[in-house]
Coordinates of C-alpha atoms in Angstrom, one line a residue:
Chain A
M166 CA 198.5 -41.9 181.8
K167 CA 196.6 -40.2 184.7
T168 CA 193.1 -41.6 184.1
I169 CA 194.3 -45.2 183.5
K170 CA 193.8 -47.6 186.4
A171 CA 195.1 -50.7 184.8
Y172 CA 197.5 -51.8 182.1
V173 CA 196.1 -54.9 180.5
F174 CA 198.6 -56.8 178.3
D175 CA 198.0 -59.3 175.6
A176 CA 200.5 -62.2 176.1
Y177 CA 201.3 -64.0 172.8
G178 CA 203.2 -61.8 170.4
T179 CA 203.0 -58.8 172.8
L180 CA 205.0 -59.9 175.9
F181 CA 206.2 -63.2 174.5
D182 CA 207.7 -64.0 171.1
V183 CA 205.6 -66.8 169.6
H184 CA 208.3 -67.3 167.0
S185 CA 210.9 -68.4 169.6
V186 CA 209.7 -71.9 168.7
I187 CA 211.6 -71.6 165.4
K188 CA 214.8 -72.9 166.9
Q189 CA 213.3 -76.1 168.1
C190 CA 211.2 -76.5 164.9
N191 CA 214.4 -76.3 162.9
K192 CA 216.0 -78.9 165.1
L193 CA 213.2 -81.4 164.5
F194 CA 212.5 -80.3 160.9
P195 CA 215.6 -78.8 159.4
N196 CA 215.1 -75.6 157.4
K197 CA 211.3 -75.7 158.0
G198 CA 211.3 -73.7 161.2
D199 CA 210.3 -70.3 159.8
E200 CA 207.5 -71.7 157.6
L201 CA 206.2 -74.1 160.3
S202 CA 206.1 -71.4 162.9
Q203 CA 204.3 -69.0 160.6
I204 CA 201.6 -71.5 159.6
W205 CA 201.3 -72.8 163.2
R206 CA 200.6 -69.3 164.5
N207 CA 198.3 -68.3 161.7
K208 CA 196.2 -71.4 162.1
Q209 CA 196.2 -71.0 165.9
L210 CA 194.5 -67.6 165.5
E211 CA 192.1 -68.8 162.8
Y212 CA 191.0 -71.7 165.0
T213 CA 190.2 -69.4 167.9
W214 CA 188.0 -67.3 165.7
L215 CA 186.4 -70.1 163.8
R216 CA 185.6 -72.1 167.0
S217 CA 184.2 -69.1 168.7
L218 CA 181.9 -68.5 165.7
M219 CA 180.9 -72.2 165.4
G220 CA 180.2 -72.4 169.1
R221 CA 182.7 -75.2 169.4
Y222 CA 185.1 -74.0 172.1
V223 CA 188.1 -75.9 173.1
N224 CA 190.9 -74.4 175.2
F225 CA 193.9 -72.6 173.8
N226 CA 196.2 -75.5 174.6
Q227 CA 194.1 -77.8 172.4
V228 CA 193.8 -75.1 169.7
T229 CA 197.5 -74.7 169.6
K230 CA 198.0 -78.5 169.3
D231 CA 195.4 -78.7 166.5
A232 CA 197.2 -75.8 164.7
L233 CA 200.5 -77.6 165.0
V234 CA 199.0 -80.8 163.6
F235 CA 197.6 -78.8 160.6
A236 CA 200.9 -77.0 160.0
C237 CA 202.9 -80.2 159.9
K238 CA 200.4 -82.0 157.7
S239 CA 200.3 -79.0 155.3
L240 CA 204.1 -79.1 155.0
G241 CA 204.2 -82.9 154.7
L242 CA 206.1 -83.2 158.0
S243 CA 205.7 -86.3 160.1
L244 CA 204.7 -85.2 163.7
D245 CA 204.8 -88.1 166.0
F246 CA 203.8 -87.9 169.7
S247 CA 207.3 -87.2 170.9
K248 CA 207.9 -84.3 168.5
Q249 CA 204.4 -82.9 169.4
E250 CA 205.3 -83.0 173.1
I251 CA 208.6 -81.3 172.5
L252 CA 207.1 -78.5 170.4
M253 CA 204.1 -78.0 172.7
N254 CA 206.5 -77.7 175.5
E255 CA 208.2 -74.8 173.7
Y256 CA 205.0 -72.9 174.3
L257 CA 205.7 -73.0 178.0
K258 CA 209.0 -71.3 177.6
L259 CA 208.6 -68.7 174.9
K260 CA 211.0 -65.8 175.3
D261 CA 209.7 -62.5 176.7
Y262 CA 210.8 -59.6 174.6
P263 CA 214.0 -57.9 175.9
E264 CA 212.4 -54.7 177.3
V265 CA 209.3 -56.3 178.9
K266 CA 210.6 -57.0 182.5
N267 CA 212.1 -53.6 182.9
V268 CA 209.0 -51.7 181.7
L269 CA 206.7 -53.8 183.8
K270 CA 208.8 -52.8 186.9
Q271 CA 208.5 -49.2 186.1
L272 CA 204.7 -49.4 185.8
K273 CA 204.4 -50.8 189.3
N274 CA 202.2 -47.9 190.6
N275 CA 199.4 -49.2 188.4
T276 CA 197.6 -52.5 188.2
R277 CA 199.4 -54.7 185.6
V278 CA 197.6 -57.7 184.3
I279 CA 197.7 -60.1 181.4
F280 CA 194.6 -60.8 179.4
S281 CA 195.1 -63.6 177.0
N282 CA 193.3 -66.3 175.0
G283 CA 195.7 -68.7 176.6
S284 CA 194.2 -71.1 179.1
Q285 CA 195.8 -71.1 182.6
D286 CA 197.4 -74.5 182.1
I287 CA 199.8 -73.1 179.6
L288 CA 199.8 -69.4 180.6
Q289 CA 200.8 -69.8 184.2
P290 CA 203.9 -72.0 183.5
L291 CA 204.9 -69.6 180.8
V292 CA 204.7 -66.5 183.0
K293 CA 206.4 -68.3 185.8
N294 CA 209.3 -69.6 183.6
S295 CA 209.9 -66.1 182.3
G296 CA 209.9 -64.6 185.8
L297 CA 207.3 -62.0 184.8
D298 CA 205.0 -63.3 187.6
Q299 CA 207.0 -61.0 189.9
H300 CA 205.7 -58.0 188.0
L301 CA 202.1 -58.8 187.3
D302 CA 199.1 -58.5 189.5
A303 CA 196.9 -61.1 187.8
I304 CA 196.7 -63.4 184.8
L305 CA 193.2 -63.3 183.2
S306 CA 192.1 -65.7 180.5
A307 CA 189.3 -65.8 177.9
D308 CA 189.1 -69.4 178.9
D309 CA 186.8 -68.3 181.8
V310 CA 184.2 -67.2 179.3
K311 CA 184.8 -69.8 176.6
L312 CA 184.8 -67.1 173.9
Y313 CA 188.0 -65.9 172.3
K314 CA 189.1 -62.4 171.5
P315 CA 187.8 -60.2 169.8
H316 CA 184.4 -61.3 171.1
P317 CA 183.1 -58.5 173.4
A318 CA 182.3 -61.1 176.1
S319 CA 186.0 -61.8 176.4
Y320 CA 186.9 -58.1 177.1
T321 CA 183.9 -57.8 179.4
H322 CA 185.6 -60.5 181.5
V323 CA 188.5 -58.1 182.3
L324 CA 186.1 -55.5 183.6
E325 CA 184.3 -58.0 185.8
K326 CA 187.6 -59.4 187.2
L327 CA 189.2 -56.0 187.9
Q328 CA 185.9 -54.2 188.9
L329 CA 186.8 -51.4 186.6
K330 CA 185.1 -49.5 183.7
R331 CA 186.2 -49.6 180.1
E332 CA 187.7 -46.1 180.2
D333 CA 189.9 -47.2 183.1
I334 CA 191.8 -49.7 181.0
L335 CA 194.8 -49.2 178.7
F336 CA 195.0 -52.4 176.6
I337 CA 198.3 -53.2 175.0
S338 CA 198.7 -55.7 172.1
S339 CA 200.9 -56.3 169.1
N340 CA 198.0 -58.0 167.3
P341 CA 196.2 -55.6 165.1
W342 CA 192.9 -57.5 165.2
D343 CA 193.1 -57.6 169.1
I344 CA 193.6 -53.8 169.2
A345 CA 190.6 -53.4 166.9
G346 CA 188.5 -55.6 169.1
A347 CA 189.6 -53.9 172.3
K348 CA 189.1 -50.4 170.8
S349 CA 185.7 -51.4 169.4
F350 CA 184.8 -52.6 172.9
G351 CA 185.8 -49.2 174.5
F352 CA 189.2 -49.7 176.0
H353 CA 192.0 -47.2 175.5
T354 CA 194.5 -49.0 173.2
A355 CA 198.2 -49.0 172.5
W356 CA 199.4 -51.0 169.5
V357 CA 202.9 -52.3 170.0
T358 CA 204.0 -52.7 166.4
R359 CA 207.0 -55.0 167.0
G360 CA 208.1 -54.5 163.4
K361 CA 204.6 -54.8 161.9
K362 CA 203.7 -52.0 159.6
T363 CA 200.1 -52.4 158.7
M364 CA 197.1 -52.0 161.0
D365 CA 194.0 -54.0 160.1
E366 CA 191.3 -52.3 158.1
L367 CA 188.5 -52.9 160.7
N368 CA 187.5 -49.2 161.1
Q369 CA 189.2 -49.0 164.5
S370 CA 192.4 -47.1 165.2
P371 CA 194.7 -47.5 168.2
D372 CA 195.0 -44.5 170.5
W373 CA 198.8 -44.9 170.6
I374 CA 201.2 -46.7 168.3
I375 CA 204.5 -47.7 170.0
Q376 CA 207.3 -49.8 168.7
D377 CA 207.9 -51.7 171.9
L378 CA 206.7 -51.5 175.5
R379 CA 209.1 -48.7 176.4
G380 CA 206.7 -46.5 174.5
L381 CA 204.2 -46.9 177.4
L382 CA 206.5 -44.8 179.6
E383 CA 206.0 -41.8 177.3
I384 CA 202.2 -42.0 177.5
T385 CA 201.3 -39.6 180.3
Chain B
M15 CA 172.1 -89.0 146.7
K16 CA 168.6 -90.2 147.2
T17 CA 167.9 -88.5 150.5
I18 CA 169.3 -85.1 149.4
K19 CA 166.7 -82.5 148.5
A20 CA 169.0 -79.6 147.8
Y21 CA 172.6 -79.0 146.6
V22 CA 173.9 -75.9 148.4
F23 CA 177.0 -74.4 146.9
D24 CA 179.5 -72.0 148.4
A25 CA 180.4 -69.5 145.7
Y26 CA 183.9 -68.0 146.2
G27 CA 186.6 -70.6 145.7
T28 CA 184.1 -73.3 145.1
L29 CA 182.2 -72.2 141.9
F30 CA 184.3 -69.2 141.2
D31 CA 188.1 -68.9 141.2
V32 CA 188.9 -65.9 143.5
H33 CA 192.4 -65.9 142.1
S34 CA 191.3 -65.0 138.6
V35 CA 192.0 -61.4 139.8
I36 CA 195.7 -62.1 139.5
K37 CA 195.9 -61.1 135.9
Q38 CA 194.5 -57.6 136.5
C39 CA 196.5 -57.3 139.7
N40 CA 199.7 -58.0 137.6
K41 CA 198.6 -55.4 135.1
L42 CA 198.3 -52.7 137.7
F43 CA 201.1 -53.9 140.0
P44 CA 203.6 -55.8 137.8
N45 CA 204.9 -59.1 139.4
K46 CA 202.8 -58.5 142.5
G47 CA 199.7 -60.3 141.4
D48 CA 200.1 -63.6 143.1
E49 CA 201.1 -62.2 146.5
L50 CA 198.5 -59.4 146.3
S51 CA 195.7 -61.9 145.5
Q52 CA 196.8 -64.2 148.3
I53 CA 196.8 -61.5 151.0
W54 CA 193.6 -60.0 149.7
R55 CA 191.8 -63.3 149.9
N56 CA 193.2 -64.2 153.3
K57 CA 192.3 -60.9 154.8
Q58 CA 188.9 -60.9 153.3
L59 CA 188.2 -64.2 155.2
E60 CA 189.8 -62.9 158.4
Y61 CA 187.7 -59.8 158.3
T62 CA 184.4 -61.8 157.9
W63 CA 185.3 -63.8 161.0
L64 CA 186.6 -60.9 163.1
R65 CA 183.7 -58.6 162.3
S66 CA 181.2 -61.3 163.1
L67 CA 182.9 -61.9 166.5
M68 CA 183.2 -58.1 167.2
G69 CA 179.6 -57.6 166.3
R70 CA 180.6 -55.0 163.7
Y71 CA 179.1 -56.3 160.5
V72 CA 179.6 -54.7 157.2
N73 CA 178.7 -56.4 154.0
F74 CA 181.0 -58.5 151.9
N75 CA 181.6 -55.9 149.3
Q76 CA 182.9 -53.6 152.0
V77 CA 185.0 -56.4 153.6
T78 CA 186.5 -57.2 150.2
K79 CA 187.4 -53.5 149.7
D80 CA 188.9 -53.2 153.2
A81 CA 190.9 -56.4 152.6
L82 CA 192.2 -55.0 149.3
V83 CA 193.2 -51.8 151.0
F84 CA 195.1 -53.8 153.7
A85 CA 196.8 -56.0 151.1
C86 CA 198.1 -53.0 149.1
K87 CA 199.3 -51.2 152.2
S88 CA 201.1 -54.3 153.5
L89 CA 202.9 -54.6 150.1
G90 CA 203.6 -50.9 149.8
L91 CA 201.5 -50.6 146.7
S92 CA 199.7 -47.3 146.0
L93 CA 196.0 -48.0 145.5
D94 CA 194.2 -44.9 144.1
F95 CA 190.5 -44.8 143.6
S96 CA 190.7 -45.8 140.0
K97 CA 192.8 -48.9 140.7
Q98 CA 190.5 -49.8 143.5
E99 CA 187.5 -49.6 141.2
I100 CA 189.2 -51.7 138.5
L101 CA 190.2 -54.4 141.0
M102 CA 186.8 -54.5 142.8
N103 CA 185.2 -54.8 139.4
E104 CA 187.2 -58.0 138.9
Y105 CA 185.1 -59.5 141.7
L106 CA 182.0 -59.2 139.5
K107 CA 183.6 -61.3 136.7
L108 CA 185.5 -64.0 138.5
K109 CA 185.9 -67.1 136.3
D110 CA 183.7 -70.1 137.1
Y111 CA 185.8 -73.3 137.2
P112 CA 185.7 -75.2 133.9
E113 CA 183.4 -78.1 135.0
V114 CA 180.8 -76.1 137.0
K115 CA 178.2 -75.3 134.3
N116 CA 178.1 -78.8 133.0
V117 CA 177.7 -80.4 136.4
L118 CA 175.0 -77.9 137.5
K119 CA 173.1 -78.9 134.4
Q120 CA 173.3 -82.6 135.2
L121 CA 172.0 -82.0 138.8
K122 CA 168.8 -80.2 137.5
N123 CA 166.4 -82.8 139.1
N124 CA 167.3 -81.4 142.5
T125 CA 167.2 -77.9 144.0
R126 CA 170.5 -76.1 143.3
V127 CA 171.3 -72.9 145.2
I128 CA 174.3 -70.8 146.2
F129 CA 174.8 -69.9 149.8
S130 CA 177.6 -67.4 150.1
N131 CA 179.0 -64.7 152.4
G132 CA 178.7 -62.4 149.4
S133 CA 176.1 -59.7 149.5
Q134 CA 173.6 -59.6 146.6
D135 CA 175.1 -56.4 145.2
I136 CA 178.2 -58.4 144.1
L137 CA 176.9 -61.9 144.0
Q138 CA 174.1 -61.4 141.5
P139 CA 176.2 -59.6 138.9
L140 CA 178.9 -62.3 139.3
V141 CA 176.4 -65.2 138.8
K142 CA 174.8 -63.4 135.8
N143 CA 178.1 -62.6 134.1
S144 CA 179.1 -66.2 134.3
G145 CA 175.8 -67.5 132.9
L146 CA 175.4 -69.8 136.0
D147 CA 172.1 -68.1 136.7
Q148 CA 170.5 -70.4 134.1
H149 CA 171.3 -73.4 136.3
L150 CA 170.6 -72.2 139.8
D151 CA 167.3 -72.0 141.6
A152 CA 168.3 -69.3 144.2
I153 CA 171.1 -67.2 145.5
L154 CA 171.2 -67.0 149.2
S155 CA 173.4 -64.7 151.2
A156 CA 174.7 -64.5 154.8
D157 CA 174.0 -60.8 154.4
D158 CA 170.4 -61.5 155.3
V159 CA 171.4 -62.4 158.8
K160 CA 174.4 -60.1 159.1
L161 CA 176.5 -63.0 160.5
Y162 CA 179.1 -64.7 158.3
K163 CA 179.9 -68.3 158.0
P164 CA 180.7 -70.4 160.0
H165 CA 178.2 -68.9 162.5
P166 CA 175.3 -71.4 162.9
A167 CA 172.8 -68.5 162.3
S168 CA 174.2 -68.2 158.7
Y169 CA 173.5 -71.9 157.9
T170 CA 170.1 -71.7 159.6
H171 CA 169.2 -69.1 157.1
V172 CA 169.5 -71.7 154.3
L173 CA 167.0 -73.9 156.1
E174 CA 164.5 -71.1 156.6
K175 CA 164.7 -70.0 153.0
L176 CA 164.4 -73.5 151.5
Q177 CA 162.0 -74.8 154.1
L178 CA 164.1 -77.9 154.5
K179 CA 165.8 -79.8 157.3
R180 CA 169.5 -80.1 157.9
E181 CA 169.7 -83.6 156.7
D182 CA 168.0 -82.6 153.4
I183 CA 171.0 -80.5 152.4
L184 CA 174.3 -81.5 150.7
F185 CA 176.6 -78.5 151.2
I186 CA 179.5 -78.2 148.9
S187 CA 182.5 -76.0 149.5
S188 CA 186.2 -75.9 148.7
N189 CA 186.9 -73.9 152.0
P190 CA 187.9 -76.3 154.8
W191 CA 186.6 -74.0 157.5
D192 CA 183.2 -73.7 155.7
I193 CA 183.0 -77.5 155.5
A194 CA 183.8 -77.7 159.2
G195 CA 181.1 -75.1 160.0
A196 CA 178.5 -76.8 157.8
K197 CA 179.2 -80.2 159.1
S198 CA 179.2 -79.0 162.7
F199 CA 175.8 -77.5 162.0
G200 CA 174.4 -80.8 160.7
F201 CA 174.5 -80.6 156.9
H202 CA 175.8 -83.4 154.7
T203 CA 179.1 -82.0 153.3
A204 CA 181.3 -82.5 150.3
W205 CA 184.7 -80.9 150.3
V206 CA 185.8 -79.9 146.8
T207 CA 189.6 -79.9 147.3
R208 CA 190.5 -77.9 144.2
G209 CA 194.1 -78.9 144.8
K210 CA 194.2 -78.2 148.5
K211 CA 195.6 -81.1 150.5
T212 CA 194.9 -80.4 154.1
M213 CA 191.6 -80.3 155.9
D214 CA 191.4 -78.0 158.9
E215 CA 191.8 -79.5 162.3
L216 CA 188.4 -78.5 163.7
N217 CA 187.2 -81.9 164.7
Q218 CA 184.8 -82.1 161.8
S219 CA 185.3 -84.3 158.7
P220 CA 183.5 -83.9 155.4
D221 CA 181.3 -86.8 154.3
W222 CA 182.8 -86.8 150.9
I223 CA 186.0 -85.5 149.5
I224 CA 186.0 -84.7 145.8
Q225 CA 188.5 -83.0 143.5
D226 CA 186.1 -80.9 141.6
L227 CA 182.3 -80.8 141.1
R228 CA 182.2 -83.8 138.8
G229 CA 182.7 -85.8 142.0
L230 CA 179.1 -84.9 142.9
L231 CA 177.8 -87.1 140.0
E232 CA 179.3 -90.1 141.7
I233 CA 177.6 -89.6 145.0
T234 CA 174.5 -91.7 144.8

């Protein structure tokens, strides 16, 4: 896209499959992997929103741990320290979706950055383990402003870091609420559906809807 | 409780069963009632948090309508205007839980109020239809401050309306996140579990855990 100066990617669910934890969940808690992963992710998101609203920020690593504790309690699964370590460690090696690396390479004439709720302590190892660090110019985190997406202060952080204007940004996320937040803020937005069918009813529509990142190569 | 000057009740899920819509959902969409009601409620909550974070407030009636639209779309159910009206109308006649009226009567020596995310346009008809208006001193709404719970500004509204201090309030809710928000704000809190087993991991514990409102009569 000619007027775009930077591609800004959400990380969890967009570049990385948060549900790649299912395999290890199933090893520790047989047949509970799908359900555990689902509750874990849902609560992780809820806690980012609730803590931002309450004014009780803790970083994404802690939120993720808290959500795991909740998920296990709610399913009656006994999470000891060792199991917690094993599962939290999975968050540092989530799989990147198959097309991601190749598409990032092809976008190399533009600035390519991650903007994530993830704190650097878990985001940097993840990006490094996946090898995506070779194809990214920066990793930005909402942790710097202690307010999670979709709070406008979080998206503002991207502009300050990149020294760009809202209309210079194409923001890419698979999370409908994140797309709504970014669009409401004034970014151009591409919703990567990744199999999801239903956009959130927040009165904000994505500018583009693509199935995976290869769709970005068609946006001109 | 001797030091308590007001009992402040959450409405949806605490005094009124939000899932009493299931029967009508099943009439319009056979065998889909449980799932529809679950998604509808979850999205309703999500949208209150997301809109508060985004700074895009719309009232609870609108949020509830939006959540219903999402829920139907996500399940592939065709929601025409007439069905939407029928289901939204159910929100004005949700059932109060069986013990509510009797307990409210017994607490009559204290101030008894509702504090809800619900806007007055849907809250007042609901309370009147249930007959609970006879046993309540006021109906307060987060709509007055245009920020939903658990934002501290919402709970502050209660203090301003009642001219009381945080420690004068016993806040009662079945919603774990609402209990966490109220406790974080400084209210005394009683979590009415209503069958739920797992408190949210938001580093805030309720002062009392009771199964239904009758538990309030034991708090002295």
